[in-house]
Amino acid sequence: MAKRILYVDPASISTGWALFENGKLVSSGTVAVDKKMPVFLRLYHIYKSYKKLRLSPNEIHIEQLVRNTHIYTHWSVSVIALSMFRRNVQVDADVPIASWQKFTDWKGNQAPLKNYKRWVRSEDELAAIGMGLWHTARTAESGIGKKARRRK
């Protein structure tokens, strides 16, 4: 069975997402709303947009929110998680900002993201891809999620 992991760069105006299957990027996108809309309508639009995507991930990994993150961003994380809610979906806000940004050289030339920059629709989408690349590399190096070999 394929392992499908969704990575999300959360926000209340524009969120980016990237879906990886077995460690490979299969699709990505941006959900953007008009910032002039009332916050609850924006959150509803984000919820409906993610619901329509029908991504069916096994896991959702969201960028960790720092202490001073606006409350609307916290709410957007909730509606995104709810939109993907189904049985046996693991949701974690466990992607450290500093770690994935260092891995992708986010504040530099962004070499690991060079091939993706040509076709992404937003910086939020690129960030979600960067999170996925970081997490995939991290889990591959550590052996997380791999079956252990049996001793003979």
PDB file of C-alpha atoms in Angstrom:
ATOM      1  CA  MET A   1       0.000   0.000   0.000  1.00  0.00           C
ATOM      2  CA  ALA A   2       1.273   3.433  -0.929  1.00  0.00           C
ATOM      3  CA  LYS A   3       2.122   5.809   1.888  1.00  0.00           C
ATOM      4  CA  ARG A   4       0.551   9.181   1.118  1.00  0.00           C
ATOM      5  CA  ILE A   5       1.745  12.140   3.177  1.00  0.00           C
ATOM      6  CA  LEU A   6       0.309  15.634   2.904  1.00  0.00           C
ATOM      7  CA  TYR A   7       2.478  18.599   3.926  1.00  0.00           C
ATOM      8  CA  VAL A   8       0.797  21.921   4.669  1.00  0.00           C
ATOM      9  CA  ASP A   9       2.072  25.471   5.006  1.00  0.00           C
ATOM     10  CA  PRO A  10      -0.839  26.919   7.006  1.00  0.00           C
ATOM     11  CA  ALA A  11      -2.334  30.406   6.867  1.00  0.00           C
ATOM     12  CA  SER A  12      -5.730  32.073   6.896  1.00  0.00           C
ATOM     13  CA  ILE A  13      -5.337  33.753   3.506  1.00  0.00           C
ATOM     14  CA  SER A  14      -3.122  31.481   1.376  1.00  0.00           C
ATOM     15  CA  THR A  15      -2.076  27.945   2.279  1.00  0.00           C
ATOM     16  CA  GLY A  16       0.258  25.701   0.348  1.00  0.00           C
ATOM     17  CA  TRP A  17       0.077  21.922   0.207  1.00  0.00           C
ATOM     18  CA  ALA A  18       2.173  19.124  -1.251  1.00  0.00           C
ATOM     19  CA  LEU A  19       1.242  15.456  -1.487  1.00  0.00           C
ATOM     20  CA  PHE A  20       4.046  12.901  -1.461  1.00  0.00           C
ATOM     21  CA  GLU A  21       3.489   9.236  -2.217  1.00  0.00           C
ATOM     22  CA  ASN A  22       6.208   6.835  -1.137  1.00  0.00           C
ATOM     23  CA  GLY A  23       8.627   9.746  -0.809  1.00  0.00           C
ATOM     24  CA  LYS A  24       7.915  11.302  -4.224  1.00  0.00           C
ATOM     25  CA  LEU A  25       5.979  14.497  -4.911  1.00  0.00           C
ATOM     26  CA  VAL A  26       2.791  13.629  -6.805  1.00  0.00           C
ATOM     27  CA  SER A  27       0.843  16.890  -6.601  1.00  0.00           C
ATOM     28  CA  SER A  28       0.832  20.283  -4.951  1.00  0.00           C
ATOM     29  CA  GLY A  29      -1.163  23.455  -4.913  1.00  0.00           C
ATOM     30  CA  THR A  30      -2.325  26.599  -3.235  1.00  0.00           C
ATOM     31  CA  VAL A  31      -5.608  27.446  -1.569  1.00  0.00           C
ATOM     32  CA  ALA A  32      -6.038  31.208  -1.532  1.00  0.00           C
ATOM     33  CA  VAL A  33      -8.922  33.322  -0.279  1.00  0.00           C
ATOM     34  CA  ASP A  34      -9.737  37.018  -0.436  1.00  0.00           C
ATOM     35  CA  LYS A  35      -8.339  38.666   2.677  1.00  0.00           C
ATOM     36  CA  LYS A  36     -11.245  41.132   2.637  1.00  0.00           C
ATOM     37  CA  MET A  37     -13.658  38.296   3.450  1.00  0.00           C
ATOM     38  CA  PRO A  38     -14.647  37.832   7.086  1.00  0.00           C
ATOM     39  CA  VAL A  39     -12.383  35.313   8.796  1.00  0.00           C
ATOM     40  CA  PHE A  40     -15.058  32.659   9.231  1.00  0.00           C
ATOM     41  CA  LEU A  41     -15.910  32.759   5.524  1.00  0.00           C
ATOM     42  CA  ARG A  42     -12.202  32.466   4.714  1.00  0.00           C
ATOM     43  CA  LEU A  43     -11.911  29.435   7.003  1.00  0.00           C
ATOM     44  CA  TYR A  44     -15.022  27.886   5.446  1.00  0.00           C
ATOM     45  CA  HIS A  45     -13.550  28.419   1.966  1.00  0.00           C
ATOM     46  CA  ILE A  46     -10.256  26.800   3.055  1.00  0.00           C
ATOM     47  CA  TYR A  47     -12.192  23.858   4.527  1.00  0.00           C
ATOM     48  CA  LYS A  48     -14.295  23.361   1.364  1.00  0.00           C
ATOM     49  CA  SER A  49     -11.260  23.728  -0.927  1.00  0.00           C
ATOM     50  CA  TYR A  50      -9.250  21.062   0.906  1.00  0.00           C
ATOM     51  CA  LYS A  51     -12.309  18.800   1.074  1.00  0.00           C
ATOM     52  CA  LYS A  52     -12.750  19.057  -2.725  1.00  0.00           C
ATOM     53  CA  LEU A  53      -9.148  17.984  -3.323  1.00  0.00           C
ATOM     54  CA  ARG A  54      -9.890  14.421  -2.120  1.00  0.00           C
ATOM     55  CA  LEU A  55      -6.223  13.736  -1.443  1.00  0.00           C
ATOM     56  CA  SER A  56      -6.783  10.848   1.020  1.00  0.00           C
ATOM     57  CA  PRO A  57      -3.450  11.053   2.839  1.00  0.00           C
ATOM     58  CA  ASN A  58      -2.364   8.543   5.477  1.00  0.00           C
ATOM     59  CA  GLU A  59      -0.564  11.320   7.355  1.00  0.00           C
ATOM     60  CA  ILE A  60      -0.728  15.106   7.471  1.00  0.00           C
ATOM     61  CA  HIS A  61       2.344  17.041   8.572  1.00  0.00           C
ATOM     62  CA  ILE A  62       1.918  20.734   9.244  1.00  0.00           C
ATOM     63  CA  GLU A  63       4.562  23.358   9.847  1.00  0.00           C
ATOM     64  CA  GLN A  64       5.008  24.000  13.556  1.00  0.00           C
ATOM     65  CA  LEU A  65       3.375  27.212  14.647  1.00  0.00           C
ATOM     66  CA  VAL A  66       5.481  29.565  16.701  1.00  0.00           C
ATOM     67  CA  ARG A  67       4.176  31.137  19.887  1.00  0.00           C
ATOM     68  CA  ASN A  68       3.239  34.478  18.335  1.00  0.00           C
ATOM     69  CA  THR A  69       1.413  32.996  15.315  1.00  0.00           C
ATOM     70  CA  HIS A  70      -1.885  34.749  14.661  1.00  0.00           C
ATOM     71  CA  ILE A  71      -4.932  32.908  16.025  1.00  0.00           C
ATOM     72  CA  TYR A  72      -6.464  32.759  12.517  1.00  0.00           C
ATOM     73  CA  THR A  73      -3.563  30.584  11.391  1.00  0.00           C
ATOM     74  CA  HIS A  74      -4.223  28.224  14.286  1.00  0.00           C
ATOM     75  CA  TRP A  75      -7.847  28.061  13.205  1.00  0.00           C
ATOM     76  CA  SER A  76      -6.840  27.325   9.610  1.00  0.00           C
ATOM     77  CA  VAL A  77      -4.806  24.336  10.810  1.00  0.00           C
ATOM     78  CA  SER A  78      -7.941  23.033  12.507  1.00  0.00           C
ATOM     79  CA  VAL A  79     -10.158  23.380   9.445  1.00  0.00           C
ATOM     80  CA  ILE A  80      -7.539  21.787   7.192  1.00  0.00           C
ATOM     81  CA  ALA A  81      -7.219  18.827   9.567  1.00  0.00           C
ATOM     82  CA  LEU A  82     -11.010  18.533   9.789  1.00  0.00           C
ATOM     83  CA  SER A  83     -11.360  18.585   6.015  1.00  0.00           C
ATOM     84  CA  MET A  84      -9.050  15.572   5.775  1.00  0.00           C
ATOM     85  CA  PHE A  85     -10.573  13.806   8.741  1.00  0.00           C
ATOM     86  CA  ARG A  86     -11.238  10.153   8.249  1.00  0.00           C
ATOM     87  CA  ARG A  87     -10.374   7.025  10.097  1.00  0.00           C
ATOM     88  CA  ASN A  88      -6.704   6.324  10.770  1.00  0.00           C
ATOM     89  CA  VAL A  89      -5.267   9.642   9.595  1.00  0.00           C
ATOM     90  CA  GLN A  90      -2.364  10.881  11.660  1.00  0.00           C
ATOM     91  CA  VAL A  91      -2.135  14.684  11.957  1.00  0.00           C
ATOM     92  CA  ASP A  92       1.016  16.280  13.356  1.00  0.00           C
ATOM     93  CA  ALA A  93       2.213  19.874  13.551  1.00  0.00           C
ATOM     94  CA  ASP A  94       5.768  18.595  13.639  1.00  0.00           C
ATOM     95  CA  VAL A  95       7.702  20.243  10.818  1.00  0.00           C
ATOM     96  CA  PRO A  96      10.149  22.701  12.465  1.00  0.00           C
ATOM     97  CA  ILE A  97      10.420  25.912  10.494  1.00  0.00           C
ATOM     98  CA  ALA A  98      14.161  26.344  11.053  1.00  0.00           C
ATOM     99  CA  SER A  99      14.931  22.749  10.043  1.00  0.00           C
ATOM    100  CA  TRP A 100      13.109  22.605   6.719  1.00  0.00           C
ATOM    101  CA  GLN A 101      14.252  26.136   5.837  1.00  0.00           C
ATOM    102  CA  LYS A 102      17.888  25.223   6.514  1.00  0.00           C
ATOM    103  CA  PHE A 103      17.554  22.002   4.480  1.00  0.00           C
ATOM    104  CA  THR A 104      16.124  23.892   1.487  1.00  0.00           C
ATOM    105  CA  ASP A 105      18.330  26.979   1.904  1.00  0.00           C
ATOM    106  CA  TRP A 106      15.075  28.955   2.040  1.00  0.00           C
ATOM    107  CA  LYS A 107      16.760  32.282   2.756  1.00  0.00           C
ATOM    108  CA  GLY A 108      19.528  31.673   0.215  1.00  0.00           C
ATOM    109  CA  ASN A 109      19.436  30.377  -3.347  1.00  0.00           C
ATOM    110  CA  GLN A 110      16.982  27.543  -2.552  1.00  0.00           C
ATOM    111  CA  ALA A 111      18.953  25.045  -4.656  1.00  0.00           C
ATOM    112  CA  PRO A 112      16.935  21.959  -3.543  1.00  0.00           C
ATOM    113  CA  LEU A 113      13.751  23.714  -4.712  1.00  0.00           C
ATOM    114  CA  LYS A 114      15.107  24.979  -8.046  1.00  0.00           C
ATOM    115  CA  ASN A 115      13.242  22.443 -10.197  1.00  0.00           C
ATOM    116  CA  TYR A 116       9.932  23.171  -8.479  1.00  0.00           C
ATOM    117  CA  LYS A 117      10.101  26.976  -8.660  1.00  0.00           C
ATOM    118  CA  ARG A 118       9.233  26.957 -12.354  1.00  0.00           C
ATOM    119  CA  TRP A 119       5.726  25.627 -11.934  1.00  0.00           C
ATOM    120  CA  VAL A 120       4.512  26.413  -8.413  1.00  0.00           C
ATOM    121  CA  ARG A 121       1.735  28.974  -8.042  1.00  0.00           C
ATOM    122  CA  SER A 122       2.808  30.490  -4.740  1.00  0.00           C
ATOM    123  CA  GLU A 123       5.568  30.701  -2.177  1.00  0.00           C
ATOM    124  CA  ASP A 124       3.237  28.791   0.182  1.00  0.00           C
ATOM    125  CA  GLU A 125       3.114  25.863  -2.226  1.00  0.00           C
ATOM    126  CA  LEU A 126       6.905  25.936  -2.561  1.00  0.00           C
ATOM    127  CA  ALA A 127       7.194  25.941   1.244  1.00  0.00           C
ATOM    128  CA  ALA A 128       4.962  22.857   1.503  1.00  0.00           C
ATOM    129  CA  ILE A 129       7.160  21.084  -1.071  1.00  0.00           C
ATOM    130  CA  GLY A 130      10.238  22.101   0.928  1.00  0.00           C
ATOM    131  CA  MET A 131       8.712  20.613   4.073  1.00  0.00           C
ATOM    132  CA  GLY A 132       8.011  17.386   2.227  1.00  0.00           C
ATOM    133  CA  LEU A 133      11.552  17.183   0.867  1.00  0.00           C
ATOM    134  CA  TRP A 134      12.979  17.797   4.356  1.00  0.00           C
ATOM    135  CA  HIS A 135      10.717  15.228   6.031  1.00  0.00           C
ATOM    136  CA  THR A 136      11.310  12.618   3.318  1.00  0.00           C
ATOM    137  CA  ALA A 137      15.094  13.040   3.586  1.00  0.00           C
ATOM    138  CA  ARG A 138      14.935  12.970   7.386  1.00  0.00           C
ATOM    139  CA  THR A 139      12.878   9.783   7.531  1.00  0.00           C
ATOM    140  CA  ALA A 140      14.986   8.068   4.844  1.00  0.00           C
ATOM    141  CA  GLU A 141      18.226   8.821   6.721  1.00  0.00           C
ATOM    142  CA  SER A 142      16.927   7.721  10.102  1.00  0.00           C
ATOM    143  CA  GLY A 143      15.058   4.676   8.873  1.00  0.00           C
ATOM    144  CA  ILE A 144      11.791   5.920  10.343  1.00  0.00           C
ATOM    145  CA  GLY A 145       8.936   4.045   8.769  1.00  0.00           C
ATOM    146  CA  LYS A 146      11.103   1.282   7.316  1.00  0.00           C
ATOM    147  CA  LYS A 147      10.557  -2.296   8.257  1.00  0.00           C
ATOM    148  CA  ALA A 148      13.329  -3.733  10.364  1.00  0.00           C
ATOM    149  CA  ARG A 149      15.245  -6.715   9.052  1.00  0.00           C
ATOM    150  CA  ARG A 150      14.855  -9.908  10.930  1.00  0.00           C
ATOM    151  CA  ARG A 151      17.915 -11.429  12.432  1.00  0.00           C
ATOM    152  CA  LYS A 152      18.718 -14.936  11.321  1.00  0.00           C
TER     153      LYS A 152
END
